[in-house]
Short mmCIF file of C-alpha atoms (C1' of nucleotides) in Angstrom, two decimals:
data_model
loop_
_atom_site.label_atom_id
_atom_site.label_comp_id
_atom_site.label_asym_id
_atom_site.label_seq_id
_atom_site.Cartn_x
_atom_site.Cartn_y
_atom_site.Cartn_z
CA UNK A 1 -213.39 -123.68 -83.57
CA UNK A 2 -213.08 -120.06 -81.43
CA UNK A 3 -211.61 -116.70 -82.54
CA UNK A 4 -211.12 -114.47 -83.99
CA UNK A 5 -210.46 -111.34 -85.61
CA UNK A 6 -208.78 -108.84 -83.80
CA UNK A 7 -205.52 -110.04 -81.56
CA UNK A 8 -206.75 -110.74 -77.95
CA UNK A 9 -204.55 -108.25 -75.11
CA UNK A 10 -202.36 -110.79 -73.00
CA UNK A 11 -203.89 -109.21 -70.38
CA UNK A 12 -207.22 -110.82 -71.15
CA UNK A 13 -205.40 -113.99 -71.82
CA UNK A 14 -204.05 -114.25 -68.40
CA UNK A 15 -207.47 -113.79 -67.12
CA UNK A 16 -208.87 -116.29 -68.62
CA UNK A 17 -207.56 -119.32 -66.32
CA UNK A 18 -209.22 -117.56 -63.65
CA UNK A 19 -212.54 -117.72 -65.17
CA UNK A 20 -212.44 -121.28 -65.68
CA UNK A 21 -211.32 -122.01 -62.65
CA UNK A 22 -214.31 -119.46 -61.41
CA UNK A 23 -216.91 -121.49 -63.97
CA UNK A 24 -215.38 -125.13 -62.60
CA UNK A 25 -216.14 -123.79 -59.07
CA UNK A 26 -219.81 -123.12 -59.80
CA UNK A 27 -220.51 -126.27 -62.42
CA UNK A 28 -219.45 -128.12 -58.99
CA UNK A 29 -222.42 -126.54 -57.43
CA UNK A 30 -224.62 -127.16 -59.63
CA UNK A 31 -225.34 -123.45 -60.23
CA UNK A 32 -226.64 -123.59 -64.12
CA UNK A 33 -227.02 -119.99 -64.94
CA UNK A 34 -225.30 -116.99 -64.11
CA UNK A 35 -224.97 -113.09 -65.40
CA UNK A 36 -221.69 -111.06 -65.67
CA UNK A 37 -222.89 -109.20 -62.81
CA UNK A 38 -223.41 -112.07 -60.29
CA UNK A 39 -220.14 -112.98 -61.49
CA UNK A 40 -218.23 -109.74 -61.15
CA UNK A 41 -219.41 -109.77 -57.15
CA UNK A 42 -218.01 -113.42 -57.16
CA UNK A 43 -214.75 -112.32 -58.87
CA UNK A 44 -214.01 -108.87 -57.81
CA UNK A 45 -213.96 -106.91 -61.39
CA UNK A 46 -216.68 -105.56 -63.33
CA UNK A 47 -219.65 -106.60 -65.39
CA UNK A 48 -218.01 -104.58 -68.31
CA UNK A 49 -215.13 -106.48 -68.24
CA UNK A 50 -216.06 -110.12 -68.42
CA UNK A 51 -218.68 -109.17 -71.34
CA UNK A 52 -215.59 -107.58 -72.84
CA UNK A 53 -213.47 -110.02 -72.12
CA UNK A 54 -215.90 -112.82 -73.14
CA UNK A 55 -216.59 -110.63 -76.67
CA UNK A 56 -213.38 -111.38 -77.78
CA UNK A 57 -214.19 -114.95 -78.24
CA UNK A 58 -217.48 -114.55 -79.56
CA UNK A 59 -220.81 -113.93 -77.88
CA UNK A 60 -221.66 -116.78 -75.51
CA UNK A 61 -224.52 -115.04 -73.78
CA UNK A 62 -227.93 -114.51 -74.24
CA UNK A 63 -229.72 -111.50 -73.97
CA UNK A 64 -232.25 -111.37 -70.45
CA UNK A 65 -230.39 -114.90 -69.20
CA UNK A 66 -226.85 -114.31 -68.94
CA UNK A 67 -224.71 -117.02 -69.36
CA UNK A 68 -225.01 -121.15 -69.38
CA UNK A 69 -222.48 -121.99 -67.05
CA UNK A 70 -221.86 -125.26 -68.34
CA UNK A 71 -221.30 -123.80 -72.11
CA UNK A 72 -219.43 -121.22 -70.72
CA UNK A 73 -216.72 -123.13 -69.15
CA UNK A 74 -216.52 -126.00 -72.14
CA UNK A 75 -215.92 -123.07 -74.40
CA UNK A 76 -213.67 -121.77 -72.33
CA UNK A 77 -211.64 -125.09 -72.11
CA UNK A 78 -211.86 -125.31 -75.73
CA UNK A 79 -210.56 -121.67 -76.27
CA UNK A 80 -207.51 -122.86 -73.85
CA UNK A 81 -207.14 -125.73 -75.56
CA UNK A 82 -207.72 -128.22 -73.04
CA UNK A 83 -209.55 -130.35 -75.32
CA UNK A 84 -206.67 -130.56 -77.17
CA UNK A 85 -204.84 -132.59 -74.35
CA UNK A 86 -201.55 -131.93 -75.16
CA UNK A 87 -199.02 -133.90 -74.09
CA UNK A 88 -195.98 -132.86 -71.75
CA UNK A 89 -192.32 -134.30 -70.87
CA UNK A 90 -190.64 -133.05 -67.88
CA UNK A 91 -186.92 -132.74 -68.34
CA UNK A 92 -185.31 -132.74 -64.72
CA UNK A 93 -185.96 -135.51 -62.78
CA UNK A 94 -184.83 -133.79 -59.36
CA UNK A 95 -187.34 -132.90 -56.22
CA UNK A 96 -189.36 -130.21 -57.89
CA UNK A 97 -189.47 -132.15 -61.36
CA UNK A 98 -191.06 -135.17 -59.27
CA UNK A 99 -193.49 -133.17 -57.23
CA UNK A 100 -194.68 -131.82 -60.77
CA UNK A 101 -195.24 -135.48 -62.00
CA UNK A 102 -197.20 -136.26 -58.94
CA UNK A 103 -199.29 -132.88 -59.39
CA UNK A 104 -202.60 -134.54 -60.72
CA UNK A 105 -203.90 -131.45 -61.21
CA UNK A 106 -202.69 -131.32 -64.51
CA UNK A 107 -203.92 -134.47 -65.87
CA UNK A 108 -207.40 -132.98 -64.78
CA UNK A 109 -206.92 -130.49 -66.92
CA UNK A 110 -206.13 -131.84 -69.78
CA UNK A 111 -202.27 -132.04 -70.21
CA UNK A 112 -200.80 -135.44 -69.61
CA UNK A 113 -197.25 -136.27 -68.86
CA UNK A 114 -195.68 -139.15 -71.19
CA UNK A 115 -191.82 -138.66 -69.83
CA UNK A 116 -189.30 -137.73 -67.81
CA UNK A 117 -185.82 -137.41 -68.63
CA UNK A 118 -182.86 -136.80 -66.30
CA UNK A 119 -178.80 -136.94 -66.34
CA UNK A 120 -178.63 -138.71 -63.07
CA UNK A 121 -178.16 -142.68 -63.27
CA UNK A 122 -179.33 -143.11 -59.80
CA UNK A 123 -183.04 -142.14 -61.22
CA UNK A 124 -182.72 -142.88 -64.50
CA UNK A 125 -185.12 -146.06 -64.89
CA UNK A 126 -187.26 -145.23 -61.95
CA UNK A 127 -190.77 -144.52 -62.79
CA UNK A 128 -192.77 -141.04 -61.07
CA UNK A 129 -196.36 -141.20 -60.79
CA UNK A 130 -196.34 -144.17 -63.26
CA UNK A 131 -193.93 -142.19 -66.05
CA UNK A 132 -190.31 -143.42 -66.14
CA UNK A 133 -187.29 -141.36 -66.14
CA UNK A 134 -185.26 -141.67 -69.14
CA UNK A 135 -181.38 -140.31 -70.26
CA UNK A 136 -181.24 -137.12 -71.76
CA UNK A 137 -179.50 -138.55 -74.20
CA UNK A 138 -182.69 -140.13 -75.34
CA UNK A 139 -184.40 -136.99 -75.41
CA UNK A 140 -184.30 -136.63 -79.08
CA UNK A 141 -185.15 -140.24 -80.16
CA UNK A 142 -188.22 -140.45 -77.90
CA UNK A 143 -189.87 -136.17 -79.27
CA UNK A 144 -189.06 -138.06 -83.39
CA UNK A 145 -191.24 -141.43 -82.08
CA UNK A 146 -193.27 -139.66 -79.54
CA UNK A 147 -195.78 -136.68 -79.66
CA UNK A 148 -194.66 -134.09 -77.00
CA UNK A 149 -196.24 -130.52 -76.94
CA UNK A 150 -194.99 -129.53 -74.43
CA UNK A 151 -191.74 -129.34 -72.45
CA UNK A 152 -191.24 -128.63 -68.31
CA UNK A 153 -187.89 -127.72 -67.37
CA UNK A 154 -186.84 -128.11 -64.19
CA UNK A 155 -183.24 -128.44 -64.48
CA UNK A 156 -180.55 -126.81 -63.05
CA UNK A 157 -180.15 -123.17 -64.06
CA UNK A 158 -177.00 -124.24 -65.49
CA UNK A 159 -178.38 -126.63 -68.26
CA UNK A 160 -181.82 -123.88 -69.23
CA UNK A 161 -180.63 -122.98 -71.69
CA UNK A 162 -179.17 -125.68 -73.88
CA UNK A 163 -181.84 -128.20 -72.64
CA UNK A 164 -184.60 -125.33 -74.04
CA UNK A 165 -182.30 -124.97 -77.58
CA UNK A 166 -182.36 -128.88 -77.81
CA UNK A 167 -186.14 -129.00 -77.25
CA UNK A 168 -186.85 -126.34 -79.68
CA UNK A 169 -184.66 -128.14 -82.44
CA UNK A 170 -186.67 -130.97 -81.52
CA UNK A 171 -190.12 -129.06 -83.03
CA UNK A 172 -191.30 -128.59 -79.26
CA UNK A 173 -194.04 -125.57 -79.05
CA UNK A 174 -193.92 -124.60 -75.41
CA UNK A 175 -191.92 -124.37 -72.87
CA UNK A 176 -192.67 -123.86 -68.88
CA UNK A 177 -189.68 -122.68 -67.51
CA UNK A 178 -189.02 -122.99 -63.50
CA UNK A 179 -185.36 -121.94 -63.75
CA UNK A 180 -184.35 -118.38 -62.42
CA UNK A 181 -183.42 -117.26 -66.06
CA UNK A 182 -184.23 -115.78 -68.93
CA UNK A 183 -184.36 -118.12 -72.04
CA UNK A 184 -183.97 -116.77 -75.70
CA UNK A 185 -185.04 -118.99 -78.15
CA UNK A 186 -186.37 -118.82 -81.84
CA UNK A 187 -189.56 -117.65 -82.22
CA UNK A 188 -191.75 -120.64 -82.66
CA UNK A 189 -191.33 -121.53 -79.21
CA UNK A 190 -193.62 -120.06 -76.54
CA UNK A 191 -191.74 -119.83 -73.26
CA UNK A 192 -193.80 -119.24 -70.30
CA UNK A 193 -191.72 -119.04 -67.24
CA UNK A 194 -192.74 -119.81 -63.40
CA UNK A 195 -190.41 -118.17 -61.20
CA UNK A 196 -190.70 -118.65 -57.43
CA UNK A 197 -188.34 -116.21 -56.07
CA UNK A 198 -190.26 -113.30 -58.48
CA UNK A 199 -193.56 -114.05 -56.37
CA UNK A 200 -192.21 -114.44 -52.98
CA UNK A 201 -189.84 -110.87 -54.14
CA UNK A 202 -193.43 -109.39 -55.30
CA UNK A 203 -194.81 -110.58 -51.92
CA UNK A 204 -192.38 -108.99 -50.25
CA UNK A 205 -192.64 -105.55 -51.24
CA UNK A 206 -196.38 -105.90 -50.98
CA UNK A 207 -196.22 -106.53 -47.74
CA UNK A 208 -194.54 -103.59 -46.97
CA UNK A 209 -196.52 -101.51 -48.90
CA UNK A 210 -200.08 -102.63 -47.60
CA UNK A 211 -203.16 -100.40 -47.68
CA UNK A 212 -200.81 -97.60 -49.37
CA UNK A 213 -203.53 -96.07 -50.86
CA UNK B 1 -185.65 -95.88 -46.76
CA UNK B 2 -186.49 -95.81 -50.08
CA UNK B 3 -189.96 -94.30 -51.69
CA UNK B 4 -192.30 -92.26 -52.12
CA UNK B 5 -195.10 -90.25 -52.57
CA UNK B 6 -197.19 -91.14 -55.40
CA UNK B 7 -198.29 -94.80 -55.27
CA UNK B 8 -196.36 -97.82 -57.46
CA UNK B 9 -198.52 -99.02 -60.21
CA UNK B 10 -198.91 -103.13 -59.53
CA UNK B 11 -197.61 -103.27 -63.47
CA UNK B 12 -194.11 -101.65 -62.45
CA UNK B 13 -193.80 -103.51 -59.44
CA UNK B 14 -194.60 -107.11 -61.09
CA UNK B 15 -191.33 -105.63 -63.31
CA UNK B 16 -188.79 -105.31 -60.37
CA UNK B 17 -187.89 -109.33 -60.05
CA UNK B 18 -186.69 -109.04 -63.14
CA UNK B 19 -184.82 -106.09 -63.22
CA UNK B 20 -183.29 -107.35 -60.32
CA UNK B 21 -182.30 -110.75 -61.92
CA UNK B 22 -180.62 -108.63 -64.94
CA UNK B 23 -178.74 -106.72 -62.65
CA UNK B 24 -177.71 -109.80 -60.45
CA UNK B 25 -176.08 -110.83 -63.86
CA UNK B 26 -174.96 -107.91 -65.13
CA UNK B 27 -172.91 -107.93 -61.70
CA UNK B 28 -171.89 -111.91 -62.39
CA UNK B 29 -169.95 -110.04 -65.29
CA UNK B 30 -168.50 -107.72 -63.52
CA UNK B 31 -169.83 -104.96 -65.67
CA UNK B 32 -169.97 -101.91 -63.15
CA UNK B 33 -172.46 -99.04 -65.59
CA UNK B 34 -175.35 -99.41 -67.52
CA UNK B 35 -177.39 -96.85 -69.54
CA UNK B 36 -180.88 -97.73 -69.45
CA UNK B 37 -180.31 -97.83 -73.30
CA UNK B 38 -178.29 -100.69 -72.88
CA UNK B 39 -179.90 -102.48 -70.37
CA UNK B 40 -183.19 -101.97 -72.76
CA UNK B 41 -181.79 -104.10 -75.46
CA UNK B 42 -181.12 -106.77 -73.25
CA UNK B 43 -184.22 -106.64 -71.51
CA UNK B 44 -186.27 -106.03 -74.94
CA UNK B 45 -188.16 -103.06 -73.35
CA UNK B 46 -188.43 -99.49 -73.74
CA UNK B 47 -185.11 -97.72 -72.66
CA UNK B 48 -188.60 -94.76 -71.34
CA UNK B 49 -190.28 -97.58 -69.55
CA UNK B 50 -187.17 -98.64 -67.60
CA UNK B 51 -185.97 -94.44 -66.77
CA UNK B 52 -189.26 -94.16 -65.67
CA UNK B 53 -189.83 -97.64 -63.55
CA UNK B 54 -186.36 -96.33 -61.76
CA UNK B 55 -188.19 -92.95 -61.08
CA UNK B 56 -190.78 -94.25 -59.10
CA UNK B 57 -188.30 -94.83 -56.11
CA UNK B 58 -185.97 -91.74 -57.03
CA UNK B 59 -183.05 -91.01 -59.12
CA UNK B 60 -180.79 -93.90 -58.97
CA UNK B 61 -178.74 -92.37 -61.95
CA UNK B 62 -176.38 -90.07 -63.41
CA UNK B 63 -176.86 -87.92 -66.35
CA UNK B 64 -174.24 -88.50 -69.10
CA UNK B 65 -172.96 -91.60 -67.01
CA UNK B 66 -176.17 -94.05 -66.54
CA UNK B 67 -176.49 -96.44 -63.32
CA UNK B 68 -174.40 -97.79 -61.48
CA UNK B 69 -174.66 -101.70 -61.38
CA UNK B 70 -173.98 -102.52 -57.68
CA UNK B 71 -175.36 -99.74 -56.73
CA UNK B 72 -178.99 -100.28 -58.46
CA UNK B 73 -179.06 -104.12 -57.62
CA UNK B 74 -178.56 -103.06 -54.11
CA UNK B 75 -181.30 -100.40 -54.12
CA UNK B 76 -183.48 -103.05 -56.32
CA UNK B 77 -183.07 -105.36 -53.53
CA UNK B 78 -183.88 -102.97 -50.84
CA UNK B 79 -186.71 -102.19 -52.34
CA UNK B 80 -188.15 -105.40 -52.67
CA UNK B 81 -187.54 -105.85 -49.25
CA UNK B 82 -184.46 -108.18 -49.37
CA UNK B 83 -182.37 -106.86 -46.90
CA UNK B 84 -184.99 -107.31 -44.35
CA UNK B 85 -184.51 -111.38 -44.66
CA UNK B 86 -188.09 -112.28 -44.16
CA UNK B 87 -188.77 -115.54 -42.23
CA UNK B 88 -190.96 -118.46 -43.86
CA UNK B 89 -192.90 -121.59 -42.82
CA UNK B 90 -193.91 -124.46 -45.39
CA UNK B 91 -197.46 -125.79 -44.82
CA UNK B 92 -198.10 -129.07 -46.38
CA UNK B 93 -194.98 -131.42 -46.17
CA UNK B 94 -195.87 -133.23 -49.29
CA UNK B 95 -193.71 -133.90 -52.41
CA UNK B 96 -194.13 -129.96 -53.61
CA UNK B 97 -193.50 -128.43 -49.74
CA UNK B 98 -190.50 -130.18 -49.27
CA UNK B 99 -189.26 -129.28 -53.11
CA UNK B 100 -189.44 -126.15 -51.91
CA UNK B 101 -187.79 -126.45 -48.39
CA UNK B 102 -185.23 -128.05 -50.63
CA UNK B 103 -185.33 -125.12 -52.97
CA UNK B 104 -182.16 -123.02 -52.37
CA UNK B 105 -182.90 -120.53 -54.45
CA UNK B 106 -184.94 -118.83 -51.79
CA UNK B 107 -182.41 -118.24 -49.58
CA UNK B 108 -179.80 -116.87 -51.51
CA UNK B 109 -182.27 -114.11 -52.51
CA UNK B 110 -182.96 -113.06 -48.19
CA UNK B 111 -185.61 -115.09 -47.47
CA UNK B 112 -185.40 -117.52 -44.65
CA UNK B 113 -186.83 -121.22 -44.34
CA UNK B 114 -187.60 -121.40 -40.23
CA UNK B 115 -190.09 -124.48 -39.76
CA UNK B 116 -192.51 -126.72 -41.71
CA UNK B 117 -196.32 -127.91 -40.77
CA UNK B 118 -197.80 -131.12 -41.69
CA UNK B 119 -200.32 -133.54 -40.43
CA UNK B 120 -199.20 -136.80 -41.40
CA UNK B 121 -197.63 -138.36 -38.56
CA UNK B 122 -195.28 -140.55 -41.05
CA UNK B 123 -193.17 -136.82 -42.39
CA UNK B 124 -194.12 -135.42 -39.03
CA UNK B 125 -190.49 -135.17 -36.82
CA UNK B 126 -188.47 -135.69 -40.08
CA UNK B 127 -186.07 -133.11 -41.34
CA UNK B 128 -186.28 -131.40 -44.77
CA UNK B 129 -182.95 -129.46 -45.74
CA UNK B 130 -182.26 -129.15 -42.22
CA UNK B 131 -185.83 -127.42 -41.42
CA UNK B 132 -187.91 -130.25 -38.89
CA UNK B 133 -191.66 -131.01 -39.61
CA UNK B 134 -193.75 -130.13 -36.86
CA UNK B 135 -197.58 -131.20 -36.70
CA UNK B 136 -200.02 -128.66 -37.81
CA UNK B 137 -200.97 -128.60 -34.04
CA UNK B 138 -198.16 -126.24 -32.87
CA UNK B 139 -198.73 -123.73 -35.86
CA UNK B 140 -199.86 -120.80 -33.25
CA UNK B 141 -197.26 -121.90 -30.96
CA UNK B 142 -194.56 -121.66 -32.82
CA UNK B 143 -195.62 -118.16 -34.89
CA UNK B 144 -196.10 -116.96 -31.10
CA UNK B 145 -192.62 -117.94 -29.91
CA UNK B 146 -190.72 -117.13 -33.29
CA UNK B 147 -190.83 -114.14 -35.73
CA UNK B 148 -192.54 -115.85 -38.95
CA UNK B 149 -193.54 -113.41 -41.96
CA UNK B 150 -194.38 -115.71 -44.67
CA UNK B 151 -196.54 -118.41 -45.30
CA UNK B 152 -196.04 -120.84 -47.89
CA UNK B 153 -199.11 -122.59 -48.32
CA UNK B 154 -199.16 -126.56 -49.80
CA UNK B 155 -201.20 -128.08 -48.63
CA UNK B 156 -204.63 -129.75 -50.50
CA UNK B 157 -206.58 -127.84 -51.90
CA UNK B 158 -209.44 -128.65 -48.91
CA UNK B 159 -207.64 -127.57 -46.66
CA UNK B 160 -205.79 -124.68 -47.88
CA UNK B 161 -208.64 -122.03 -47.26
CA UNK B 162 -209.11 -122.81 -43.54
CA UNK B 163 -205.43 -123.24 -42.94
CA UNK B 164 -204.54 -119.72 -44.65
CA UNK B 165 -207.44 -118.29 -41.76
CA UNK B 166 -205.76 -119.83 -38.94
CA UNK B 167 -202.35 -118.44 -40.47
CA UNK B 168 -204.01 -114.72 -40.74
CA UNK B 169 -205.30 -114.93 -37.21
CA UNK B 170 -201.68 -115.75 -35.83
CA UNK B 171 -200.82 -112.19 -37.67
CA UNK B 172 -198.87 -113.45 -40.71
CA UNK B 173 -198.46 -111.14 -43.44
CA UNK B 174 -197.94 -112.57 -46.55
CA UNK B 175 -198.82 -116.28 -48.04
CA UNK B 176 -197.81 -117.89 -50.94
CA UNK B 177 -200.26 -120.00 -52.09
CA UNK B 178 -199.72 -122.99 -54.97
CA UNK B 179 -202.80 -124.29 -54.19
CA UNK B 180 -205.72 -123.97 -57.23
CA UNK B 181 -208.18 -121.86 -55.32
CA UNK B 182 -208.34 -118.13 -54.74
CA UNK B 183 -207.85 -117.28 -51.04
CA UNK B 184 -210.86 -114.97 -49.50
CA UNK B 185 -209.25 -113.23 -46.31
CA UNK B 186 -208.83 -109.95 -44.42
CA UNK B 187 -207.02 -106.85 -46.01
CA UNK B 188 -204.72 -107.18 -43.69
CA UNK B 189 -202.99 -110.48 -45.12
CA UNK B 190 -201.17 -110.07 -48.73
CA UNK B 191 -201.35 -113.28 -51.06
CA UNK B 192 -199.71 -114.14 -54.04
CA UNK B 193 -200.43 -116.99 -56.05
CA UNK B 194 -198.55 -119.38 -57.77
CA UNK B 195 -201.09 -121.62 -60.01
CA UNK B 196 -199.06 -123.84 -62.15
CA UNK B 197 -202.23 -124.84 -64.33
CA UNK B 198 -202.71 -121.27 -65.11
CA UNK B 199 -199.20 -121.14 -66.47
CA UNK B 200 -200.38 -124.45 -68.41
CA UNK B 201 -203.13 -122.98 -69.58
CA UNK B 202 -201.78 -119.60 -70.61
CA UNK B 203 -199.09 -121.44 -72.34
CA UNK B 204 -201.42 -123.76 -74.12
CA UNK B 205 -203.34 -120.90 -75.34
CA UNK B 206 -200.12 -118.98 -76.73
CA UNK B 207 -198.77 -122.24 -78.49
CA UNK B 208 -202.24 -121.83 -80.66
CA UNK B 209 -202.02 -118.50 -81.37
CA UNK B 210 -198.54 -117.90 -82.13
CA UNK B 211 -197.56 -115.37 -84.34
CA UNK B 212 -200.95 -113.88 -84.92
CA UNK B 213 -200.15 -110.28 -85.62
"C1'" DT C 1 -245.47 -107.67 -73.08
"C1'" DA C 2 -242.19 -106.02 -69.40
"C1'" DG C 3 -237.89 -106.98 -67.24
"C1'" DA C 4 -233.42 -108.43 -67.50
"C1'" DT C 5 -229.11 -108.70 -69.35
"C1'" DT C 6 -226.28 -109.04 -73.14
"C1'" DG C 7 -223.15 -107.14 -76.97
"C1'" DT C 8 -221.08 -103.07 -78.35
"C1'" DT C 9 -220.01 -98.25 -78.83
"C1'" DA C 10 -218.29 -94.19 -76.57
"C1'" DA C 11 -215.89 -91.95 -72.56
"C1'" DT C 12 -212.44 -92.27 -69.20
"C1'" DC C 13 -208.58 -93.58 -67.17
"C1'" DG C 14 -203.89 -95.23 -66.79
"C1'" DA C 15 -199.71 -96.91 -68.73
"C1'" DT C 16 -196.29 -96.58 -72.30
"C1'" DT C 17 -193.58 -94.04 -75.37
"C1'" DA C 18 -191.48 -89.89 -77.19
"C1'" DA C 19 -189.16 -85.74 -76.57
"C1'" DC C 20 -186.19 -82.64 -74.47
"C1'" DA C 21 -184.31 -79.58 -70.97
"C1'" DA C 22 -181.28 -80.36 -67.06
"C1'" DT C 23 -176.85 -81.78 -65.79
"C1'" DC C 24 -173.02 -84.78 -65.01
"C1'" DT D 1 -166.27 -77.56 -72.89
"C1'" DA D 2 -168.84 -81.15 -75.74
"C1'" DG D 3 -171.12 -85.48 -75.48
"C1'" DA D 4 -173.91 -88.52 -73.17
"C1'" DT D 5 -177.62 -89.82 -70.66
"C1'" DT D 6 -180.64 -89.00 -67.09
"C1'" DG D 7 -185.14 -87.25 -64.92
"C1'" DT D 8 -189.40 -85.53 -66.21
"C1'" DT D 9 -193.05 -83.48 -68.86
"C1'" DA D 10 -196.07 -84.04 -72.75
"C1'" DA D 11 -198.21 -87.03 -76.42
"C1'" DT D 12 -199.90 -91.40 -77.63
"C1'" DC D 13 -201.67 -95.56 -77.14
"C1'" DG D 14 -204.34 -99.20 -75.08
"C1'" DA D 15 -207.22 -101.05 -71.52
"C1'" DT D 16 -211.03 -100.36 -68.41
"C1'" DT D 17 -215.38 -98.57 -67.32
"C1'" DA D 18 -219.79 -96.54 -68.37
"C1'" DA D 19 -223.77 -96.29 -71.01
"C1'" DC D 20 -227.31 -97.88 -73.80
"C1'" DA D 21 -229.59 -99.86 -77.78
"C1'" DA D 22 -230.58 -104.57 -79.15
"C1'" DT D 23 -233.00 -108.59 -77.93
"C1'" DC D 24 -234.15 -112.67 -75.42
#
DNA sequence: TAGATTGTTAATCGATTAACAATC
DNA sequence: TAGATTGTTAATCGATTAACAATC
């Protein structure tokens, strides 16, 4: 329905979970209205850059007003594609693959979990957060009869990369990546990785390096 | 000991983790010199972009040679503050805390698991890879009596914002925070945050705009 | 209408890339 | 020494900010 013209910078991409969660906040408090400069206070970055940011997508302000809050943060879902609601397996059924299938927060927005798959017979056939664990084995059979968007990985580092190449033959379009490595896969599949030890390493050196400037 | 005059652009330094994690492997090969040419076509980034990253925090090579491996990782690490073996506490003893008290990764990159915080009195006393939760309670006590510079912040999302305030007050100096909320606290106190919907969301985005140009 | 605030163009700033002299 | 590759300066590119005409 969105876009678009001109390619949109990944940097504005990567800003724009932070204006929905921003917009979320304020629909909460029933605030209807707001301009990009009210905003900007809120936010800490300028006027000019939200309206740039938001010009990307198309114009969703009104001259004199601002911006409708409420339309601001559905089109913003839609540009996401939350509306979508794209569905999600989680391959690794160990401790962090579990806390992810308890983490509602993603069912809130939007992405729902329809499997877990894991090597281990101890949890095979147990069921997290009301999804069972399945054999990896099965992983195939269940994408052909199944829709699956997306794929978590949280196995260990050892198995990335052939779980990722497996998923990708399957057709799968994204992966979120936990483990500590770099995957390289065909093009078609987007990769977005999560690494832990990155932030608490960038947290580190910005501690050190506090108020430099 | 190492740096600097001119200030580290956030860009370069969000580029060090992974720099590091190349070289960590690099190592695993046994592979003792790289040219930044080289290490550029692994990396899939400008040969320029990684002479002058390097640059920032002096010469770490030799003309007509390149870097030496060990030698790099070990500055790389140094410079992210590594060596130093920061201490951490886990707040929140839920499923995603004690993933990542179970998370090993952490320590085999310096940093050091010393206590977890929770209020439910059913986890409270239990042990979590060898770590004991302690009630929220004792939270100033124990940062008094023991040297703490991290906090990893889990818990709900209602409580994370007062619990990172009592955290900043006992002098912490850097949180991690997985909770979906941005943090508002003194300069003093570095954050980082890990938002696994934004990754979601990000991801979602890319898997609908693949390829475009 | 007058005031407010957008959408958008132009100016500035910073980051990336290219080029090359220095030097191992 | 000749060849390779860095460290660093200069050129380019892109992103951010400023400014303002359009318009609600």
């Amino acid at each position: 329905m969105s876009d678009c013209e001109k390619k949109v910078p990944e940097v504005v991409i990567k800003r724009l979970p932070r204006y929905y969660r921003y917009l979320g906040e304020l629909l909460n408090q029933n605030i209807t209205r707001i301009s990009s400069n009210a905003l900007s206070e809120k936010m800490n970055v300028t006027a000019s850059q939200i309206r740039q940011d938001f010009n990307y997508f198309g114009g969703f302000g009104q001259q004199g007003y601002g911006y409708n809050v409420e339309h601001l943060f559905n089109e913003m879902g839609e540009i996401l594609g939350l509306h979508d609601h794209d569905t999600m397996i989680i391959v690794g059924a160990g401790n962090l693959g579990r806390a992810l299938a308890n983490h509602n927060a993603f069912e809130k927005r939007g992405f729902k979990l329809v499997g877990m798959f894991d090597n281990d017979k101890k949890t095979i056939g147990s069921t997290v957060n009301g999804v069972k664990v399945m054999p990896v084995d099965e992983l195939e059979t269940f994408i052909k009869e199944n829709r699956v968007d997306i794929g978590i990985l949280t196995v260990p580092k050892s198995a990335v990369q052939e779980t990722a190449e497996r998923l990708a033959k399957c057709g799968i379009k994204g992966l979120l990546n936990f483990s500590y490595t770099e995957l390289e896969l065909p093009d078609e599949v987007t990769v977005e990785n999560v690494h832990f030890s990155d932030s608490l390493m960038i947290l580190s050196y910005n501690i050190r390096h506090r108020g430099e400037e």
